[in-house]
């Protein structure tokens, strides 16, 4: 749908229009189409760098984002990955090794696809920036968090009474906490310093199940996870091309992988990346699939323990939904990492391919496409809908999943308005299907066995602002 008609639709709904409206404004001229017929090849780099690059909305099934007619959201439970960031220190090490090979040749004039190198500099100012969220350019991580906060204020502001103190929750990791704070400033605006109460939940294993980042031993899967980059012939082809254009670099397929990792993060800090153009579309398609394999086998449904890990959040949020806004509260904003969101999706039974992803070819059309699932800033939003009776369904309470702003219906249950699921059905399905985290993952009985911070939170505003400078390559943190 062209952007103009989305805007029209949003405005129509905001103005209280009751009927669904397809319409854009009437065409300006007889040649202007209401709907573009062009989808070209559907290619955007933003869908082919795995989880490394800037946020983009999930490609939707066309289901309207706003609540269905006759329904109102009365509770929202969101978990958001931190915003756009610099590479990790370990990715940085591989990048620097491969860049050193690129720079090892004695030339004042790079040629071919690397001609831009004659006036390019690495976008990471120094090694202390590894791990940090980005603050520059149109795709900056902190900007993403603030912008989404303002968008959620517009969408869910009716769920705050304008007086009460609202807790929100971040795992204990520097960039995650930074994201939570910027989102909070966006959502609460002038009231952030007095009416939001940041709770920081340590990422330590001793939190057991009382965590946004529960862990589980993944040893069994590590051999697959560590050995994915050799799978794609396209990386060899790219290495041969770049070596032929600039003899002496001797890049290998592993170097190409490192350089593509580097390219995929560049937009997080800059408006433009020449490195992205140094690789072909097909090379990016291969790169994206390698990243899909990584998430699927190492943090998603291809790892036999991950549904149990995600069951912690799925089960606790089920309790919130059944208690409802009057008993539990209406707004639950949570902040963690990509690999905390993919287990939750596995536990909820959505985006599961019919068979394990193959290692020897790309199964085009596969639902497990990381760019649609956990780009930087990616988020899963659970909406509780209170609906009047319709021709389709009785008055009642329904649940919808929204992933990166696109509605993601359950396979097993979509009988409610807007393809939502009646809360009672959602509850019975999950109660039957959710694995048990503490037994599957052998969680020590001396650690908490359930998530309880959504009910036992602090209302102090002391943690709302950072008081110390961020540390070099900051990771886990509690302030
Ligand atoms: C690099 O090339 C220039 C010009 O061809 C030459 O003068 C210089 O000695 C070379 N440096 C090295 C380290 O090989
Ligand atoms: C929220 O902020 C506005 C603008 O500063 C202020 O008028 C209002 O009193 C604040 N509400 C609360 C509960 O502090
Ligand atoms: C990695 O994959 C290659 C190619 O599929 C295979 O030959 C090799 O044994 C694998 N290595 C490990 C450690 O699994
Ligand atoms: C690249 O390979 C060539 C031929 O094997 C060798 O002469 C050259 O020293 C290598 N260059 C680097 C930077 O390793
Ligand atoms: C699910 O959560 C409820 C309360 O939030 C708890 O009583 C129950 O034991 C949990 N179930 C599992 C399997 O963790
Ligand atoms: C929902 O639950 C009702 C009552 O148990 C059942 O009749 C119905 O088939 C369920 N619908 C779905 C979509 O699961
Ligand atoms: C938990 O313990 C059992 C029995 O010792 C073992 O078979 C299983 O692999 C363990 N699971 C994890 C995730 O470590
Ligand atoms: C609330 O604050 C107390 C005291 O600082 C701390 O021990 C506890 O972990 C905090 N609870 C949460 C949910 O952050």
Coordinates of C-alpha atoms and ligand atoms in Angstrom, one line a residue:
X1 CA 0.0 0.0 0.0
X2 CA 1.5 3.4 -0.9
X3 CA 2.3 5.6 2.1
X4 CA -0.4 8.1 1.2
X5 CA -3.2 5.6 1.6
X6 CA -1.8 4.4 4.9
X7 CA -1.9 8.0 6.2
X8 CA -5.4 8.4 4.9
X9 CA -6.5 5.2 6.6
X10 CA -4.8 6.2 9.9
X11 CA -6.5 9.6 9.8
X12 CA -9.8 8.1 9.0
X13 CA -9.6 5.8 12.0
X14 CA -8.2 8.5 14.2
X15 CA -11.2 10.6 13.3
X16 CA -13.5 7.8 14.5
X17 CA -14.5 6.5 11.2
X18 CA -16.3 3.2 11.8
X19 CA -16.1 1.5 8.4
X20 CA -12.9 0.2 7.0
X21 CA -11.6 2.5 4.4
X22 CA -9.4 1.4 1.5
X23 CA -9.3 4.8 -0.1
X24 CA -6.5 7.2 -0.8
X25 CA -7.6 10.7 -1.8
X26 CA -9.0 10.8 -5.3
X27 CA -6.3 10.8 -7.9
X28 CA -4.8 14.2 -8.8
X29 CA -4.8 13.4 -12.5
X30 CA -6.4 10.7 -14.6
X31 CA -2.9 9.1 -15.0
X32 CA -2.2 8.7 -11.3
X33 CA -3.0 5.3 -9.9
X34 CA -4.6 4.7 -6.5
X35 CA -2.4 1.6 -6.0
X36 CA 1.0 1.2 -7.5
X37 CA 1.5 -1.9 -9.6
X38 CA 5.2 -2.1 -8.9
X39 CA 6.7 -4.5 -6.5
X40 CA 9.9 -5.0 -8.6
X41 CA 11.9 -7.7 -7.0
X42 CA 11.1 -6.8 -3.4
X43 CA 14.7 -6.3 -2.6
X44 CA 15.8 -4.0 0.2
X45 CA 19.1 -4.5 2.0
X46 CA 17.2 -3.9 5.2
X47 CA 15.7 -7.4 4.9
X48 CA 19.0 -9.1 4.2
X49 CA 21.5 -8.3 6.9
X50 CA 20.1 -10.5 9.6
X51 CA 19.7 -8.6 12.9
X52 CA 22.7 -6.3 12.3
X53 CA 21.3 -3.2 10.6
X54 CA 18.6 -0.5 11.0
X55 CA 15.1 -1.2 12.1
X56 CA 12.4 -1.7 9.5
X57 CA 8.8 -2.7 10.0
X58 CA 7.9 -6.3 9.4
X59 CA 6.5 -6.9 5.9
X60 CA 2.8 -7.3 6.9
X61 CA 0.2 -9.7 5.7
X62 CA -2.1 -6.7 5.1
X63 CA -4.0 -7.0 8.3
X64 CA -4.8 -3.5 9.7
X65 CA -2.5 -2.4 12.5
X66 CA -5.1 -0.3 14.3
X67 CA -7.6 -2.1 16.5
X68 CA -10.5 -3.7 14.6
X69 CA -13.8 -1.8 14.6
X70 CA -15.6 -2.1 18.0
X71 CA -12.4 -3.0 19.8
X72 CA -10.1 -1.0 22.1
X73 CA -6.7 -2.0 23.4
X74 CA -6.9 -2.1 27.2
X75 CA -3.5 -3.6 28.0
X76 CA -0.2 -3.7 26.1
X77 CA 2.9 -5.8 26.9
X78 CA 6.0 -5.0 24.8
X79 CA 9.5 -6.3 24.6
X80 CA 11.9 -4.3 22.5
X81 CA 15.5 -5.0 21.5
X82 CA 17.9 -2.2 22.0
X83 CA 18.3 0.3 19.2
X84 CA 20.9 0.4 16.4
X85 CA 24.4 -0.1 17.6
X86 CA 28.0 -0.5 16.8
X87 CA 29.4 -4.1 16.4
X88 CA 30.3 -6.2 19.4
X89 CA 34.0 -6.4 20.4
X90 CA 34.2 -9.9 19.0
X91 CA 32.7 -8.9 15.6
X92 CA 35.0 -5.9 15.7
X93 CA 38.0 -8.2 16.0
X94 CA 37.1 -10.1 12.8
X95 CA 36.3 -6.8 11.0
X96 CA 39.6 -5.3 11.9
X97 CA 41.6 -8.4 10.8
X98 CA 39.9 -8.4 7.4
X99 CA 40.1 -4.6 7.0
X100 CA 43.9 -4.9 7.7
X101 CA 44.1 -7.3 4.7
X102 CA 42.2 -4.8 2.6
X103 CA 44.6 -2.1 3.6
X104 CA 47.7 -4.3 3.3
X105 CA 48.2 -3.7 -0.4
X106 CA 50.4 -0.8 -1.4
X107 CA 48.0 1.3 -3.4
X108 CA 46.9 4.9 -3.5
X109 CA 44.0 3.9 -5.8
X110 CA 41.6 1.2 -5.0
X111 CA 39.7 -0.1 -8.0
X112 CA 36.4 -1.5 -9.0
X113 CA 33.8 -2.1 -6.2
X114 CA 36.3 -0.8 -3.6
X115 CA 37.1 2.5 -5.4
X116 CA 35.3 4.4 -2.7
X117 CA 38.0 3.3 -0.2
X118 CA 40.2 6.1 -1.4
X119 CA 38.2 8.3 0.8
X120 CA 36.5 6.1 3.3
X121 CA 37.2 5.7 7.0
X122 CA 35.9 3.1 9.4
X123 CA 32.7 4.3 11.1
X124 CA 33.7 3.0 14.6
X125 CA 35.6 6.0 16.1
X126 CA 37.7 3.8 18.4
X127 CA 37.5 0.4 20.1
X128 CA 35.6 1.8 23.1
X129 CA 32.5 2.3 20.9
X130 CA 32.1 -1.5 20.3
X131 CA 28.8 -2.6 22.0
X132 CA 27.5 1.0 22.3
X133 CA 24.2 2.2 20.8
X134 CA 24.7 4.7 18.0
X135 CA 23.8 8.4 18.3
X136 CA 24.6 9.7 14.9
X137 CA 22.7 9.7 11.6
X138 CA 19.1 9.1 10.6
X139 CA 19.2 5.5 11.8
X140 CA 20.7 6.2 15.2
X141 CA 19.7 3.8 17.9
X142 CA 18.8 6.3 20.6
X143 CA 16.6 8.1 18.0
X144 CA 14.8 4.9 17.2
X145 CA 14.0 4.4 20.8
X146 CA 12.8 8.0 21.3
X147 CA 10.7 7.9 18.1
X148 CA 9.0 4.7 19.0
X149 CA 8.2 6.1 22.5
X150 CA 6.4 9.0 20.9
X151 CA 4.6 6.7 18.5
X152 CA 3.5 4.5 21.3
X153 CA 2.3 7.6 23.3
X154 CA 0.1 8.4 20.3
X155 CA -1.2 4.9 20.0
X156 CA -1.4 3.8 23.7
X157 CA -1.5 7.1 25.6
X158 CA -5.1 6.4 26.6
X159 CA -3.8 3.7 28.9
X160 CA -2.0 6.2 31.2
X161 CA -4.2 8.2 33.5
X162 CA -1.8 11.1 33.5
X163 CA -1.2 10.8 37.3
X164 CA 0.1 7.4 38.3
X165 CA 3.7 6.3 38.3
X166 CA 4.3 3.6 35.7
X167 CA 7.1 1.0 36.1
X168 CA 9.0 -0.1 33.0
X169 CA 11.7 -2.7 32.8
X170 CA 15.1 -3.1 31.3
X171 CA 17.6 -5.9 31.5
X172 CA 20.9 -4.9 33.1
X173 CA 23.0 -4.1 30.0
X174 CA 24.3 -0.7 29.0
X175 CA 22.7 -0.2 25.6
X176 CA 19.5 -1.8 26.6
X177 CA 19.1 0.5 29.6
X178 CA 19.9 3.5 27.3
X179 CA 17.1 2.3 24.9
X180 CA 14.6 2.0 27.7
X181 CA 15.3 5.5 29.0
X182 CA 15.0 7.1 25.5
X183 CA 11.8 5.2 24.9
X184 CA 10.5 6.4 28.2
X185 CA 11.4 10.0 27.4
X186 CA 9.5 9.6 24.2
X187 CA 6.4 8.0 25.7
X188 CA 6.1 10.1 28.9
X189 CA 7.4 13.4 27.4
X190 CA 7.3 16.1 30.1
X191 CA 6.2 13.6 32.7
X192 CA 9.1 11.2 32.3
X193 CA 11.1 12.4 35.3
X194 CA 8.2 12.1 37.7
X195 CA 5.8 9.4 36.3
X196 CA 8.0 6.7 34.9
X197 CA 10.0 4.3 37.1
X198 CA 12.7 2.4 35.5
X199 CA 13.4 -1.0 37.0
X200 CA 16.7 -2.7 36.0
X201 CA 16.6 -6.5 36.1
X202 CA 20.1 -8.0 36.3
X203 CA 21.1 -10.3 33.5
X204 CA 22.9 -12.5 36.0
X205 CA 22.1 -16.2 35.9
X206 CA 21.2 -16.1 39.6
X207 CA 18.0 -14.3 38.6
X208 CA 16.8 -17.7 37.4
X209 CA 13.3 -17.3 35.9
X210 CA 12.8 -13.8 37.4
X211 CA 14.5 -12.3 34.3
X212 CA 14.1 -10.7 30.9
X213 CA 17.2 -12.7 29.8
X214 CA 16.8 -16.2 31.1
X215 CA 19.5 -18.5 29.8
X216 CA 19.9 -22.2 29.0
X217 CA 22.7 -24.5 28.1
X218 CA 23.0 -24.6 24.3
X219 CA 26.1 -26.8 24.0
X220 CA 24.3 -29.4 21.8
X221 CA 23.8 -26.9 19.1
X222 CA 27.1 -25.1 19.2
X223 CA 28.7 -27.1 16.4
X224 CA 26.1 -26.0 13.9
X225 CA 26.2 -22.4 15.2
X226 CA 29.9 -22.1 14.9
X227 CA 30.1 -23.4 11.4
X228 CA 27.6 -21.6 9.3
X229 CA 29.7 -19.1 7.2
X230 CA 31.3 -21.8 5.1
X231 CA 27.9 -22.7 3.6
X232 CA 27.5 -20.1 1.0
X233 CA 29.4 -20.2 -2.3
X234 CA 28.5 -16.5 -2.9
X235 CA 31.1 -15.5 -0.3
X236 CA 33.9 -17.2 -2.3
X237 CA 32.7 -15.5 -5.5
X238 CA 32.8 -12.1 -3.8
X239 CA 36.3 -12.8 -2.5
X240 CA 37.5 -13.7 -6.0
X241 CA 35.9 -10.6 -7.6
X242 CA 37.4 -8.2 -5.0
X243 CA 40.9 -9.9 -5.2
X244 CA 40.9 -9.6 -9.0
X245 CA 40.0 -5.9 -8.9
X246 CA 42.7 -5.2 -6.3
X247 CA 45.5 -7.8 -6.5
X248 CA 47.3 -8.8 -3.3
X249 CA 44.6 -8.5 -0.7
X250 CA 44.0 -12.3 -0.8
X251 CA 40.6 -12.1 0.8
X252 CA 39.0 -15.4 1.8
X253 CA 35.3 -16.2 2.2
X254 CA 35.7 -15.6 5.9
X255 CA 37.0 -12.1 5.2
X256 CA 34.1 -11.5 3.0
X257 CA 31.7 -12.5 5.8
X258 CA 33.5 -10.1 8.2
X259 CA 33.4 -7.3 5.7
X260 CA 29.7 -7.9 5.1
X261 CA 29.1 -7.9 8.8
X262 CA 30.9 -4.5 8.9
X263 CA 28.8 -3.2 6.0
X264 CA 25.6 -4.3 7.7
X265 CA 26.3 -2.2 10.7
X266 CA 27.5 0.9 8.9
X267 CA 24.0 2.4 8.4
X268 CA 23.5 2.3 12.2
X269 CA 26.0 5.2 12.4
X270 CA 25.8 6.8 8.9
X271 CA 23.2 7.8 6.4
X272 CA 24.9 6.0 3.6
X273 CA 27.1 2.9 3.1
X274 CA 29.3 2.3 0.1
X275 CA 30.3 -1.0 1.5
X276 CA 26.8 -2.3 1.0
X277 CA 27.1 -1.6 -2.7
X278 CA 30.4 -3.4 -2.9
X279 CA 28.5 -6.7 -2.6
X280 CA 25.8 -7.9 -5.0
X281 CA 22.2 -8.4 -4.1
X282 CA 22.6 -12.1 -4.4
X283 CA 25.5 -12.0 -2.0
X284 CA 23.3 -10.2 0.5
X285 CA 20.6 -12.7 0.0
X286 CA 23.1 -15.4 1.0
X287 CA 24.4 -13.4 3.9
X288 CA 20.8 -12.9 5.2
X289 CA 20.1 -16.6 5.1
X290 CA 23.3 -17.4 7.0
X291 CA 22.0 -15.0 9.7
X292 CA 18.6 -16.7 9.6
X293 CA 20.3 -20.0 10.2
X294 CA 22.1 -18.5 13.1
X295 CA 19.0 -17.3 14.9
X296 CA 17.0 -20.3 14.0
X297 CA 19.5 -22.9 15.3
X298 CA 21.1 -20.9 18.0
X299 CA 18.4 -18.7 19.5
X300 CA 15.2 -19.9 17.9
X301 CA 12.9 -22.9 17.3
X302 CA 15.8 -25.0 15.9
X303 CA 17.3 -25.1 19.3
X304 CA 15.4 -27.7 21.4
X305 CA 15.6 -25.6 24.6
X306 CA 14.6 -22.2 23.3
X307 CA 10.8 -22.6 23.5
X308 CA 11.3 -23.3 27.2
X309 CA 13.4 -20.2 27.6
X310 CA 10.7 -18.1 25.9
X311 CA 8.0 -19.8 28.0
X312 CA 9.1 -17.7 31.0
X313 CA 7.8 -14.4 29.3
X314 CA 5.0 -16.1 27.5
X315 CA 3.6 -17.6 30.7
X316 CA 4.1 -14.5 32.8
X317 CA 2.4 -12.3 30.2
X318 CA -0.4 -14.8 30.1
X319 CA -1.0 -14.1 33.7
X320 CA -1.0 -10.3 33.1
X321 CA -3.5 -10.7 30.3
X322 CA -5.8 -12.8 32.5
X323 CA -5.6 -10.5 35.4
X324 CA -6.4 -7.6 33.0
X325 CA -5.7 -3.9 33.4
X326 CA -7.6 -3.3 36.6
X327 CA -5.7 -5.8 38.6
X328 CA -2.3 -5.9 36.9
X329 CA -2.0 -2.5 35.2
X330 CA -2.1 -1.6 31.5
X331 CA 1.4 -0.8 30.3
X332 CA 4.3 -3.2 30.4
X333 CA 7.3 -1.9 28.5
X334 CA 10.3 -4.2 28.6
X335 CA 13.8 -3.9 27.0
X336 CA 16.3 -6.7 26.3
X337 CA 18.1 -8.3 23.4
X338 CA 17.3 -10.0 20.0
X339 CA 18.0 -13.4 21.5
X340 CA 15.5 -12.9 24.2
X341 CA 12.7 -12.2 21.7
X342 CA 13.3 -15.1 19.4
X343 CA 12.7 -17.7 22.2
X344 CA 9.4 -16.0 23.0
X345 CA 8.2 -16.3 19.4
X346 CA 9.3 -20.0 19.5
X347 CA 7.3 -20.5 22.8
X348 CA 4.2 -18.8 21.2
X349 CA 4.5 -21.2 18.2
X350 CA 4.6 -18.5 15.6
X351 CA 7.0 -18.3 12.5
X352 CA 7.9 -21.9 12.8
X353 CA 9.0 -23.3 9.5
X354 CA 7.4 -26.6 8.4
X355 CA 10.8 -28.3 8.6
X356 CA 14.2 -27.4 10.0
X357 CA 16.0 -24.9 7.8
X358 CA 18.3 -26.7 5.3
X359 CA 22.0 -26.0 5.5
X360 CA 22.7 -26.6 1.8
X361 CA 20.2 -24.3 0.0
X362 CA 17.9 -21.3 0.7
X363 CA 14.2 -22.4 1.2
X364 CA 12.8 -19.2 -0.4
X365 CA 9.5 -18.2 1.2
X366 CA 10.7 -19.5 4.6
X367 CA 8.9 -17.6 7.4
X368 CA 12.1 -17.3 9.5
X369 CA 13.6 -14.2 7.9
X370 CA 15.5 -12.3 10.5
X371 CA 15.2 -8.9 8.9
X372 CA 11.5 -9.1 9.6
X373 CA 11.9 -10.5 13.1
X374 CA 14.8 -8.9 15.1
X375 CA 16.3 -6.0 13.2
X376 CA 17.9 -3.6 15.6
X377 CA 15.1 -2.0 17.7
X378 CA 12.8 -4.9 16.8
X379 CA 9.9 -5.4 19.2
X380 CA 7.1 -7.8 20.0
X381 CA 3.9 -6.2 21.2
X382 CA 1.1 -8.2 22.8
X383 CA -2.3 -6.3 22.7
X384 CA -5.2 -7.2 24.9
X385 CA -8.4 -6.1 23.0
X386 CA -11.7 -5.4 24.6
X387 CA -14.3 -5.8 21.9
X388 CA -18.0 -5.3 21.5
X389 CA -20.1 -8.0 19.9
X390 CA -19.8 -8.2 16.1
X391 CA -21.3 -10.5 13.5
X392 CA -18.2 -12.5 13.8
X393 CA -17.7 -12.8 17.5
X394 CA -19.3 -12.2 20.9
X395 CA -18.4 -9.3 23.2
X396 CA -15.2 -10.2 25.0
X397 CA -11.5 -10.1 25.4
X398 CA -9.1 -11.0 22.7
X399 CA -5.3 -11.1 22.1
X400 CA -3.2 -10.0 19.2
X401 CA 0.5 -10.3 18.5
X402 CA 2.1 -7.4 16.7
X403 CA 5.7 -7.9 15.6
X404 CA 7.6 -4.9 14.4
X405 CA 4.3 -3.1 13.8
X406 CA 2.7 -5.9 11.7
X407 CA -0.1 -8.0 13.0
X408 CA 1.0 -11.7 13.4
X409 CA -2.0 -14.0 13.8
X410 CA -1.7 -17.3 15.5
X411 CA -2.0 -20.3 13.3
X412 CA -4.2 -22.2 15.6
X413 CA -6.6 -19.4 16.7
X414 CA -7.6 -16.4 14.7
X415 CA -11.4 -16.4 15.1
X416 CA -11.7 -13.0 16.8
X417 CA -12.0 -9.5 15.2
X418 CA -8.9 -8.5 13.2
X419 CA -7.8 -12.2 13.2
X420 CA -7.2 -12.0 17.0
X421 CA -7.7 -14.9 19.3
X422 CA -10.2 -15.0 22.2
X423 CA -8.2 -14.7 25.4
X424 CA -9.8 -17.9 26.8
X425 CA -8.6 -19.9 23.7
X426 CA -5.2 -18.2 23.8
X427 CA -4.9 -19.2 27.5
X428 CA -5.9 -22.8 27.0
X429 CA -3.5 -23.2 24.0
X430 CA -0.5 -21.8 25.8
X431 CA -1.3 -23.7 29.1
X432 CA -1.2 -26.9 27.1
X433 CA 1.8 -26.1 24.9
X434 CA 4.3 -24.1 27.0
X435 CA 7.3 -26.2 28.1
X436 CA 8.6 -25.7 31.7
X437 CA 11.7 -23.6 31.8
X438 CA 13.1 -24.6 35.2
X439 CA 13.0 -28.3 34.5
X440 CA 14.1 -28.1 30.8
X441 CA 17.0 -25.9 31.6
X442 CA 18.0 -27.4 35.0
X443 CA 17.6 -24.1 36.8
X444 CA 19.1 -24.3 40.3
X445 CA 16.4 -24.5 42.9
X446 CA 18.2 -21.8 44.8
X447 CA 17.3 -19.3 42.0
X448 CA 13.9 -17.7 41.5
X449 CA 11.6 -20.1 39.7
X450 CA 9.1 -17.6 38.2
X451 CA 9.1 -14.1 36.8
X452 CA 7.8 -11.8 39.5
X453 CA 9.1 -8.3 38.8
X454 CA 6.0 -7.3 36.9
X455 CA 4.2 -7.5 40.2
X456 CA 7.0 -6.7 42.6
X457 CA 8.4 -3.5 41.1
X458 CA 9.9 -0.3 42.5
X459 CA 8.3 3.1 41.9
X460 CA 11.4 5.1 42.5
X461 CA 12.5 7.3 39.6
X462 CA 16.1 7.2 40.7
X463 CA 17.2 5.0 37.8
X464 CA 15.5 7.1 35.1
X465 CA 18.7 8.9 34.2
X466 CA 22.3 7.9 33.8
X467 CA 24.7 9.6 36.3
X468 CA 28.0 8.1 35.2
X469 CA 29.8 8.1 31.8
X470 CA 29.4 4.9 29.8
X471 CA 32.3 2.5 30.2
X472 CA 34.6 1.4 27.3
X473 CA 32.8 -1.4 25.5
X474 CA 30.2 -1.4 28.2
X475 CA 28.1 -4.6 28.5
X476 CA 26.3 -5.7 31.6
X477 CA 25.5 -2.7 33.9
X478 CA 23.0 -1.8 36.6
X479 CA 23.0 1.9 36.2
Ligands
LIG1 C1 54.5 1.6 -2.2 O1 54.4 2.0 -3.6 C2 55.1 3.2 -3.8 C3 54.9 3.7 -5.3 O2 54.7 2.6 -6.1 C4 56.6 3.0 -3.5 O3 57.4 4.2 -3.7 C5 56.8 2.5 -2.1 O4 58.1 2.2 -1.8 C6 55.9 1.3 -1.8 N1 55.9 1.0 -0.3 C7 56.0 -0.2 0.1 C8 56.0 -0.3 1.6 O5 56.1 -1.2 -0.6
LIG2 C1 2.7 16.1 33.2 O1 3.4 17.2 32.6 C2 2.6 18.3 32.4 C3 3.4 19.3 31.6 O2 4.6 19.7 32.3 C4 2.1 18.9 33.7 O3 1.2 20.0 33.4 C5 1.4 17.8 34.4 O4 1.0 18.3 35.7 C6 2.3 16.6 34.6 N1 1.5 15.5 35.2 C7 2.0 14.9 36.4 C8 1.1 13.8 36.9 O5 3.0 15.3 36.9
LIG3 C1 31.7 -27.5 9.3 O1 31.0 -27.7 8.0 C2 31.8 -28.3 7.0 C3 31.1 -28.3 5.7 O2 29.8 -28.6 5.8 C4 32.1 -29.8 7.5 O3 32.9 -30.4 6.6 C5 32.8 -29.7 8.9 O4 33.0 -31.0 9.4 C6 32.0 -28.9 9.9 N1 32.8 -28.6 11.1 C7 32.3 -28.8 12.3 C8 33.2 -28.5 13.5 O5 31.1 -29.2 12.5
LIG4 C1 48.9 -12.8 -1.4 O1 49.2 -14.0 -2.1 C2 50.3 -13.8 -2.9 C3 50.5 -15.1 -3.8 O2 50.2 -16.2 -3.0 C4 51.6 -13.6 -2.0 O3 52.7 -13.3 -2.9 C5 51.3 -12.3 -1.2 O4 52.4 -12.1 -0.3 C6 50.0 -12.4 -0.4 N1 49.7 -11.1 0.2 C7 49.4 -11.0 1.5 C8 49.1 -9.6 1.9 O5 49.3 -12.0 2.2
LIG5 C1 3.2 -19.3 35.1 O1 3.1 -18.1 35.8 C2 2.3 -18.2 37.0 C3 2.2 -16.9 37.7 O2 2.7 -15.8 36.9 C4 3.0 -19.2 37.9 O3 2.2 -19.4 39.1 C5 3.2 -20.6 37.2 O4 3.8 -21.5 38.0 C6 3.9 -20.3 35.9 N1 4.1 -21.6 35.2 C7 5.3 -22.0 34.8 C8 5.3 -23.3 34.1 O5 6.3 -21.4 35.1
LIG6 C1 -12.2 -21.6 21.5 O1 -12.7 -22.2 22.7 C2 -14.0 -22.7 22.5 C3 -14.5 -23.2 23.9 O2 -13.6 -24.1 24.4 C4 -14.0 -23.8 21.4 O3 -15.3 -24.2 21.2 C5 -13.4 -23.2 20.2 O4 -13.3 -24.2 19.2 C6 -12.1 -22.6 20.4 N1 -11.7 -21.9 19.2 C7 -10.4 -21.9 18.8 C8 -10.2 -21.1 17.5 O5 -9.5 -22.4 19.4
LIG7 C1 19.5 -31.1 32.3 O1 19.8 -32.3 33.0 C2 19.5 -33.5 32.4 C3 19.8 -34.6 33.3 O2 21.1 -34.4 33.9 C4 20.3 -33.5 31.0 O3 20.0 -34.7 30.3 C5 20.0 -32.3 30.2 O4 20.8 -32.3 29.0 C6 20.2 -31.0 31.0 N1 19.7 -29.9 30.2 C7 20.4 -28.8 30.0 C8 19.8 -27.8 29.2 O5 21.5 -28.6 30.5
LIG8 C1 13.7 -2.7 43.9 O1 14.7 -2.1 44.7 C2 15.3 -3.0 45.7 C3 16.3 -2.2 46.5 O2 17.1 -1.4 45.8 C4 16.1 -4.0 44.9 O3 16.7 -5.0 45.7 C5 15.1 -4.8 44.0 O4 15.8 -5.7 43.2 C6 14.4 -3.8 43.1 N1 13.3 -4.5 42.3 C7 13.3 -4.4 41.0 C8 12.1 -5.2 40.4 O5 14.0 -3.8 40.3

